[in-house]
Amino acid sequence: MTPTVATKETTENRDEPQIRSEAGAILYGITAFAAIGGFIFGYDFGVTSGVLVMPNFQEYFAPLTPANKGALNSLMGTGAVFGCLFAGSCSDWRGRRDSIAFFALVFVVGGILQCAAQNLGMQLVGRFVSGLSVGACSVLSPLYMAELAPKEIRGRLVAFQQLMIDIGLFVSSWIDYGTGEIAGEWSWRAPYGIQIIPGLILAMCPLLLPRSPRWLIEKGRKEEALAVLARVHGRGNENHPYVQQEFREIQDNVELENNLAVKSYVSMLRDPKNRRVLWVGSSIAIFQQLTGANVIMYYATLMFEQAGLQGSASLLANGIDYALMVVFCIPAMFIVDRVGRRKLMLTGTVAMGIGFILMAGVYGGVGHTVWDSVNLTHAVDMGGNKGADYAVIVIIFLFVCFYAITWAPCAWIYISEIFPLRIRSKGFAFASALLWVGNVLVGQITPILMNAITFYTYVVYAAIAIIIFLFLYFFSPEPKGLSLEEMEVIFQGPIFVHNLDYDAYLSAHREDVEKLRAEVEAAKHRGEKNNGTQWNDEKNPASVDNVSVEQSNV
């Protein structure tokens, strides 16, 4: 799979910048429908957080040990790792749209298994199966949207995908709150069963959505690709200037990546030129999980219980938690291009690290360790100290706000922007898979740590925040405003970037940037020559023949 991730263009200007798409309601409808993939990601991610504290769930699957709780969360992430890998092959074979539909059905199967679970093993299998879909849709949905949207808004899709994930988290938490007081098994079966509905809706996408024009061109189905572009961007007019320009550019990009892109992950990892960018990109991906945000996402209800909120009150607080995620993700979409990814992540790291230190201080200063016979774990009892309870609740809310506006969207944007064209798709997929590996580690290890060392778990994550800050400050360059070639030259420069003058450095290495651009142009022209020869041999409408003759810049 060669995904079009939201990233900077390989040249600085388009041939005809005044040409604009006439996409209207149809594009927004396609985007909203495909974004259900992000919604089911967030829903399945968040639903177990509330279910874990429901009395009937705890009784039904007793003994629910810390290791079992960790498995319930981490198996979703484990499935997601494999889902990311399966998504590539499936997408190349059947296309983005049909692959989304297939994995939506996989999600339905996972939801049925979780809803109908008769024992913990069945529940765990359901979590893994749902994870397969979540991982695949986390790649396929933004990929599909990016390949249909005008370039001017592609960069927003990563943040929009995160917003849909947050809305899924929000909805799952309030459904947990609404069903938490139901007597009997349907208190937890209902939230797992409700997730089947968006899965079934998403599975209908082949009946409602067009195929990706890029995939159609990759498969040689150029007339169909032109028709899709005309329908979405030209009000059905295949001769619309934007339609023809976009058609040419997709052809160029396909040929360009075929000529430049590495053929395997092994060759990508072996090439010394790729090692630093892979090191930084993979680290950022894993660090998004190690910030400790998923400690809050997975176990917020348990933390609220320790802060004195029992029963439905802890579920209510969890719902407020996810509401804050949605609210504070929105401004991130507008400030990330002004402030920069690196500055936002540095700010978030400091704030979240301080949050963990404060939580450890409150728990350690006021509370004492007790055995929680209901949750089968050691916990901190703050003896009914309302001031300490409220302090913990406020800290958790503030922590989530900072995460939503910084690391939640910025990590995905960062790893979509830094990889050079030759390894763009594989580098992004590799970093994404490692992000899910980090998710698995956090989900599995955190409840074990909380049982073994209670509030010192927060000290561990505070220490990790220091490591993350130092890595960001010294080793992670800022991709905002830089082309792919400029980013590659930056990664070939000094390892320490905290004092790097980007303008001066790029000015001094302008020849290196132009050399990389020349390599891209040479690969593009090789593709143009081959593409033009093949295209002229085919029998196509005259309007399409004209498109093939006039090749445009990438």
XYZ file of C-alpha atoms in Angstrom:
554
model
C 0.000 0.000 0.000
C 1.258 3.476 -0.857
C -0.899 5.794 1.217
C -1.366 9.483 0.643
C -0.806 10.681 4.178
C -1.421 14.289 5.104
C 1.938 15.793 4.379
C 3.719 18.626 2.645
C 4.017 18.782 -1.114
C 7.255 17.844 -2.796
C 7.285 21.110 -4.685
C 6.489 24.560 -3.454
C 3.920 25.653 -6.004
C 1.218 24.118 -8.075
C 1.003 24.747 -11.835
C -2.239 26.679 -11.538
C -2.884 27.715 -7.953
C -6.064 29.563 -8.971
C -7.753 26.318 -9.966
C -10.081 25.124 -7.236
C -12.221 22.092 -6.637
C -15.987 22.546 -6.756
C -16.479 19.833 -4.175
C -19.548 20.488 -2.104
C -21.944 18.415 -0.056
C -20.863 15.184 -1.722
C -17.295 15.496 -0.429
C -18.425 16.352 3.093
C -20.799 13.412 3.042
C -18.026 11.052 1.921
C -15.665 12.419 4.575
C -18.246 12.158 7.354
C -19.142 8.592 6.395
C -15.534 7.416 6.164
C -14.785 9.122 9.499
C -17.019 6.555 11.212
C -13.806 4.492 11.113
C -12.325 6.959 13.606
C -15.498 6.893 15.669
C -15.447 3.101 16.149
C -11.744 3.401 17.026
C -12.590 5.789 19.872
C -15.699 3.921 20.979
C -14.033 0.549 21.354
C -10.985 2.177 22.944
C -13.064 3.891 25.620
C -15.937 1.554 26.347
C -13.960 -0.865 28.525
C -12.806 1.939 30.830
C -16.350 2.273 32.185
C -17.286 -1.385 31.926
C -14.375 -2.423 34.166
C -15.941 -0.755 37.232
C -19.462 -2.100 36.708
C -20.273 -4.498 39.595
C -21.982 -7.091 37.413
C -19.043 -7.189 34.985
C -16.651 -7.719 37.882
C -18.819 -10.494 39.326
C -19.474 -12.184 35.975
C -15.782 -12.412 35.035
C -14.379 -12.887 38.544
C -11.605 -13.050 39.465
C -10.801 -9.881 37.504
C -7.145 -9.570 38.493
C -4.886 -6.665 37.451
C -3.325 -8.927 34.810
C -6.784 -9.746 33.420
C -7.720 -6.066 33.330
C -4.493 -5.317 31.527
C -5.240 -8.065 29.011
C -8.721 -6.669 28.323
C -7.153 -3.363 27.307
C -3.883 -4.512 25.745
C -5.427 -7.195 23.525
C -7.300 -4.497 21.635
C -3.963 -2.814 20.964
C -2.375 -6.145 20.027
C -5.109 -6.720 17.473
C -4.576 -3.189 16.180
C -0.885 -3.890 15.447
C -1.889 -6.800 13.218
C -4.761 -4.762 11.773
C -2.309 -2.089 10.588
C -0.266 -4.768 8.809
C -3.285 -6.527 7.264
C -4.728 -3.194 6.107
C -1.869 -2.641 3.663
C -2.249 -5.917 1.797
C -6.035 -5.792 1.850
C -6.061 -2.200 0.601
C -3.759 -3.004 -2.311
C -5.876 -6.018 -3.232
C -9.445 -4.768 -2.827
C -9.035 -1.015 -2.505
C -9.499 1.427 0.362
C -13.313 1.545 0.293
C -13.934 -2.203 0.203
C -11.218 -2.801 2.810
C -12.936 -0.367 5.176
C -16.177 -2.292 4.674
C -14.454 -5.629 5.348
C -12.834 -4.442 8.575
C -16.121 -2.829 9.634
C -17.639 -6.327 9.481
C -14.684 -7.591 11.515
C -15.566 -4.917 14.074
C -19.155 -6.176 14.142
C -17.896 -9.704 14.858
C -15.746 -8.373 17.691
C -18.692 -6.448 19.108
C -20.901 -9.543 19.011
C -18.245 -11.612 20.810
C -17.859 -8.991 23.544
C -21.601 -8.487 23.938
C -22.360 -12.215 24.038
C -19.274 -13.276 26.042
C -19.912 -16.238 28.346
C -16.445 -16.261 29.883
C -13.309 -14.153 30.064
C -11.664 -16.027 27.179
C -14.517 -15.137 24.838
C -14.330 -11.523 25.974
C -10.585 -11.420 25.324
C -11.019 -12.883 21.830
C -13.659 -10.242 21.125
C -11.281 -7.491 22.240
C -8.563 -8.823 19.925
C -10.937 -9.121 16.944
C -12.228 -5.580 17.477
C -8.614 -4.441 17.698
C -7.919 -5.859 14.246
C -10.612 -3.566 12.870
C -9.572 -0.565 14.958
C -5.957 -0.808 13.767
C -6.952 -1.220 10.127
C -9.473 1.623 10.208
C -6.968 3.926 11.919
C -4.951 3.654 8.682
C -7.639 3.164 6.034
C -10.160 5.873 6.962
C -7.782 8.880 6.887
C -6.056 7.354 3.848
C -9.320 7.146 1.930
C -10.354 10.675 2.933
C -6.958 12.105 1.971
C -7.098 10.504 -1.471
C -10.457 12.139 -2.249
C -10.090 15.538 -0.567
C -8.608 18.661 -2.212
C -4.985 19.298 -1.251
C -5.924 22.498 0.544
C -7.679 20.562 3.326
C -5.763 17.271 3.409
C -3.570 18.444 6.253
C -6.605 18.894 8.495
C -7.737 15.313 8.083
C -5.293 13.925 10.641
C -6.690 16.299 13.262
C -10.250 15.586 12.081
C -9.629 11.859 12.478
C -8.470 12.517 16.047
C -11.639 14.544 16.661
C -13.771 11.590 15.542
C -11.780 9.288 17.833
C -12.467 11.674 20.709
C -16.177 11.765 19.864
C -16.178 7.950 19.946
C -14.561 8.061 23.387
C -17.126 10.624 24.516
C -20.122 8.619 23.301
C -18.860 5.356 24.820
C -18.320 6.985 28.213
C -21.841 8.420 28.362
C -23.368 5.136 27.230
C -21.424 3.459 30.046
C -22.866 6.057 32.416
C -26.383 5.497 31.106
C -26.278 1.715 31.416
C -24.166 1.508 34.569
C -27.186 1.447 36.877
C -28.990 -1.298 34.969
C -29.396 -4.370 37.147
C -27.895 -7.485 35.632
C -25.705 -8.341 32.708
C -27.072 -5.740 30.279
C -25.284 -3.025 32.227
C -22.145 -4.079 30.326
C -23.557 -6.108 27.433
C -25.490 -3.090 26.125
C -22.427 -0.811 25.640
C -20.601 -3.596 23.796
C -23.696 -4.359 21.726
C -24.351 -0.738 20.742
C -20.973 -0.539 18.987
C -22.279 -3.035 16.428
C -24.534 -0.292 14.978
C -21.808 2.079 13.654
C -19.892 -0.981 12.457
C -22.863 -2.098 10.347
C -23.334 1.438 8.992
C -19.674 1.654 7.982
C -19.889 -1.768 6.326
C -22.383 -0.300 3.842
C -19.792 2.068 2.359
C -19.428 0.093 -0.931
C -23.095 0.874 -1.585
C -22.686 4.605 -0.969
C -19.095 5.728 -1.524
C -16.904 5.867 -4.638
C -13.600 4.060 -4.874
C -10.353 5.911 -4.279
C -9.189 7.461 -7.581
C -5.589 6.735 -6.651
C -6.261 3.013 -6.230
C -8.157 2.953 -9.530
C -5.178 4.510 -11.317
C -2.795 2.080 -9.621
C -4.936 -0.740 -11.080
C -5.056 0.818 -14.555
C -8.753 1.763 -14.295
C -8.180 5.337 -15.400
C -11.600 6.041 -16.890
C -13.245 5.104 -13.585
C -10.772 7.294 -11.686
C -11.542 10.259 -13.921
C -15.271 9.722 -13.435
C -14.853 9.671 -9.625
C -12.814 12.894 -9.661
C -15.394 14.544 -11.914
C -18.223 13.491 -9.625
C -16.502 14.747 -6.473
C -14.660 17.841 -7.695
C -16.163 18.923 -11.022
C -19.935 18.512 -10.714
C -19.725 15.605 -13.161
C -17.589 17.454 -15.723
C -14.550 15.356 -16.698
C -13.022 18.384 -18.502
C -13.112 20.563 -15.389
C -9.627 22.129 -14.945
C -9.252 20.897 -11.360
C -10.369 17.395 -12.293
C -7.827 17.131 -15.084
C -5.062 18.660 -12.974
C -5.763 16.300 -10.053
C -5.932 13.363 -12.439
C -2.501 14.202 -13.876
C -0.991 14.700 -10.433
C -2.278 11.373 -9.132
C -0.769 9.639 -12.160
C 2.532 11.412 -11.553
C 2.523 10.541 -7.854
C 1.807 6.874 -8.542
C 4.654 6.668 -11.069
C 6.937 8.708 -8.851
C 6.481 6.449 -5.832
C 6.849 3.374 -8.035
C 10.226 4.720 -9.178
C 11.449 6.064 -5.844
C 9.822 4.058 -3.065
C 11.679 1.263 -1.286
C 10.302 -2.179 -2.031
C 10.416 -3.684 1.455
C 10.693 -2.860 5.139
C 14.024 -4.682 5.246
C 15.571 -2.430 2.605
C 14.155 0.622 4.391
C 15.734 -0.408 7.701
C 19.068 -1.349 6.167
C 19.631 1.972 4.402
C 21.754 4.217 6.685
C 20.093 7.310 5.198
C 16.817 6.315 6.819
C 18.003 5.461 10.291
C 17.783 8.868 11.932
C 14.345 9.785 10.601
C 13.061 6.326 11.557
C 14.575 6.709 15.016
C 12.887 10.069 15.578
C 9.554 9.126 13.992
C 9.299 5.807 15.813
C 10.244 7.438 19.119
C 7.550 10.091 18.756
C 4.991 7.368 17.997
C 5.897 5.317 21.067
C 6.192 8.414 23.269
C 2.570 9.339 22.506
C 1.626 6.226 24.463
C 4.314 6.633 27.140
C 3.105 10.136 28.021
C 0.722 8.227 30.261
C -2.408 9.536 28.575
C -3.725 6.021 28.127
C -3.282 5.419 31.851
C -6.027 8.022 32.152
C -8.007 6.775 29.157
C -8.004 3.139 30.282
C -8.205 3.501 34.054
C -9.819 6.888 34.722
C -12.883 5.317 36.313
C -10.698 3.378 38.756
C -8.763 6.561 39.539
C -12.010 8.453 40.109
C -13.149 5.702 42.463
C -9.943 6.078 44.468
C -10.699 9.810 44.555
C -13.987 9.086 46.340
C -16.413 8.886 43.403
C -18.335 5.621 43.613
C -20.708 3.862 41.211
C -22.365 6.128 38.649
C -20.421 9.155 39.933
C -17.141 7.715 38.619
C -18.801 6.978 35.272
C -20.156 10.536 35.172
C -16.681 11.941 35.800
C -15.356 9.673 33.053
C -17.946 11.124 30.669
C -16.838 14.660 31.544
C -13.254 13.545 30.968
C -13.986 12.492 27.387
C -16.134 15.575 26.766
C -13.036 17.641 27.525
C -11.115 15.539 24.988
C -13.584 16.533 22.272
C -13.708 20.218 23.230
C -9.947 20.708 23.425
C -9.193 18.742 20.261
C -11.024 21.382 18.207
C -8.648 24.327 18.890
C -5.724 22.004 18.162
C -6.908 21.809 14.545
C -6.460 25.582 14.223
C -3.309 26.301 16.246
C -1.077 23.381 15.235
C 0.015 25.107 12.020
C 0.681 28.367 13.838
C 2.483 27.165 16.937
C 4.182 24.090 15.474
C 4.077 20.437 16.397
C 7.275 20.384 18.472
C 6.331 23.341 20.690
C 2.892 21.918 21.384
C 4.309 18.501 22.298
C 6.955 20.093 24.545
C 4.241 22.099 26.307
C 2.048 19.031 26.690
C 4.915 16.953 28.048
C 5.703 19.506 30.747
C 2.050 19.923 31.761
C 1.321 16.191 31.829
C 4.530 15.433 33.731
C 3.608 18.030 36.347
C 0.157 16.455 36.519
C 1.621 13.062 37.387
C 3.902 14.602 40.020
C 0.942 16.388 41.625
C -1.175 13.219 41.604
C 1.645 11.231 43.200
C 2.077 13.992 45.787
C -1.605 14.072 46.708
C -1.976 10.292 46.848
C 1.310 9.810 48.712
C 0.874 12.742 51.077
C -2.706 12.081 52.137
C -3.495 8.456 51.411
C -2.351 5.058 52.536
C -2.266 1.721 50.713
C -5.146 -0.703 51.204
C -6.345 -3.914 49.562
C -9.335 -3.361 47.256
C -11.217 -6.658 47.456
C -13.636 -5.626 44.689
C -10.995 -4.758 42.068
C -8.495 -7.326 43.444
C -5.681 -4.820 43.600
C -3.832 -2.597 46.003
C -5.232 0.935 46.011
C -4.784 4.257 47.763
C -7.343 5.255 50.387
C -7.372 8.995 51.072
C -9.581 8.584 54.132
C -12.442 10.714 52.865
C -10.273 13.829 52.519
C -12.524 15.813 50.165
C -9.884 18.402 49.369
C -7.474 15.710 48.200
C -10.235 13.921 46.271
C -11.220 17.069 44.399
C -7.581 17.911 43.703
C -7.039 14.552 41.990
C -10.201 14.974 39.909
C -9.173 18.464 38.747
C -5.658 17.266 37.915
C -7.061 14.440 35.781
C -9.334 16.868 33.906
C -6.462 19.306 33.257
C -4.210 16.439 32.177
C -6.757 15.373 29.547
C -7.126 18.952 28.266
C -3.395 19.290 27.675
C -3.188 15.877 26.017
C -6.102 16.635 23.670
C -4.576 19.858 22.408
C -0.983 18.628 22.117
C 0.086 14.990 21.886
C -3.219 13.494 20.725
C -3.170 15.137 17.261
C 0.455 16.272 17.036
C 2.115 12.849 17.189
C 0.063 11.601 14.216
C 0.717 14.808 12.264
C 4.443 14.667 13.034
C 4.983 11.115 11.817
C 2.973 11.841 8.665
C 5.235 14.772 7.757
C 8.840 13.800 8.368
C 9.492 10.760 6.160
C 11.054 11.382 2.724
C 9.126 10.315 -0.343
C 11.100 7.099 -0.916
C 9.991 5.668 2.469
C 6.922 7.800 3.173
C 4.280 5.072 3.183
C 6.391 2.368 4.825
C 7.910 4.760 7.348
C 4.481 6.008 8.395
C 3.111 2.455 8.654
C 6.170 1.306 10.631
C 5.856 4.169 13.129
C 2.089 3.621 13.410
C 2.591 -0.058 14.234
C 5.100 0.871 16.940
C 2.587 3.341 18.364
C 0.192 0.444 18.860
C 2.963 -1.644 20.403
C 3.385 1.162 22.938
C -0.360 1.069 23.517
C -0.169 -2.643 24.316
C 2.675 -2.135 26.781
C 0.876 0.656 28.630
C -2.418 -1.242 28.739
C -0.847 -4.430 30.079
C 1.766 -3.049 32.469
C -0.113 -0.156 34.116
C -2.581 -2.192 36.265
C 0.284 -4.441 37.353
C 2.308 -1.378 38.379
C -0.686 0.127 40.183
C -1.100 -3.086 42.163
C 2.616 -3.385 42.970
C 3.614 0.230 43.706
C 0.252 2.123 43.729
C 0.819 5.909 43.460
C 4.516 5.472 42.600
C 3.220 4.461 39.147
C 2.638 8.171 38.548
C 6.234 8.899 39.546
C 7.354 6.433 36.866
C 5.351 8.258 34.204
C 6.605 11.623 35.449
C 10.175 10.339 35.004
C 9.296 9.165 31.496
C 7.943 12.673 30.781
C 11.398 14.089 31.567
C 12.973 11.666 29.078
C 10.382 12.598 26.438
C 11.002 16.313 26.982
C 14.762 15.921 26.600
C 14.323 13.859 23.427
C 11.960 16.416 21.900
C 14.133 19.346 22.879
C 17.451 17.994 21.649
C 16.691 15.538 18.836
C 13.312 16.278 17.222
C 13.266 18.932 14.480
C 10.176 21.019 13.727
C 8.538 20.007 10.411
C 6.132 22.964 10.225
C 6.511 24.864 6.974
C 9.187 22.597 5.477
C 8.966 20.554 2.290
C 9.862 16.862 2.253
C 13.244 17.644 0.682
C 14.013 20.296 3.296
C 13.084 17.889 6.077
C 15.413 15.271 4.626
C 18.293 17.776 4.568
C 17.526 18.738 8.176
C 17.738 15.063 9.175
C 21.093 14.823 7.407
C 22.363 17.717 9.538
C 23.344 18.056 13.213
C 21.835 15.552 15.629
C 21.150 18.231 18.248
C 18.491 20.616 16.936
C 17.624 22.708 20.001
C 19.647 25.692 18.728
C 19.279 25.024 15.014
C 18.584 28.079 12.822
C 16.436 26.417 10.163
C 16.536 29.295 7.671
C 20.293 29.703 7.871
C 20.956 25.977 7.689
C 18.691 25.421 4.695
C 20.129 28.465 2.965
C 23.635 27.078 3.430
C 22.521 23.685 2.102
C 20.291 24.893 -0.723
C 22.269 22.798 -3.205
C 21.450 19.645 -1.253
C 17.750 20.530 -1.274
C 17.812 21.199 -5.011
C 19.685 17.953 -5.635
C 16.959 16.004 -3.864
C 14.313 17.856 -5.849
C 16.167 17.072 -9.052
C 16.117 13.377 -8.135
C 12.370 13.601 -7.604
C 11.928 15.401 -10.931
C 14.035 12.821 -12.742
C 11.952 9.991 -11.293
C 8.803 11.882 -12.202
C 9.890 12.339 -15.818
C 10.764 8.653 -16.096
C 7.241 7.941 -14.915
C 5.820 10.504 -17.351
C 7.565 8.843 -20.269
C 6.375 5.358 -19.334
C 2.915 6.597 -18.426
C 2.536 8.555 -21.642
C 3.569 5.563 -23.766
C 1.137 3.218 -22.031
C -1.619 5.812 -22.054
C -1.418 6.525 -25.765
C -1.733 2.810 -26.513
C -5.095 2.648 -24.762
C -8.438 3.491 -26.295
C -9.879 6.272 -24.196
C -12.072 9.335 -24.703
C -10.374 12.336 -26.301
C -10.728 14.400 -23.144
C -8.751 11.781 -21.230
C -6.072 11.557 -23.935
C -5.491 15.283 -23.545
C -5.010 14.801 -19.833
C -2.269 12.245 -20.399
C -0.282 14.449 -22.744
C -0.040 17.460 -20.449
C 1.787 16.221 -17.372
C 1.958 18.511 -14.352
C 4.302 18.870 -11.402
C 3.815 16.697 -8.330
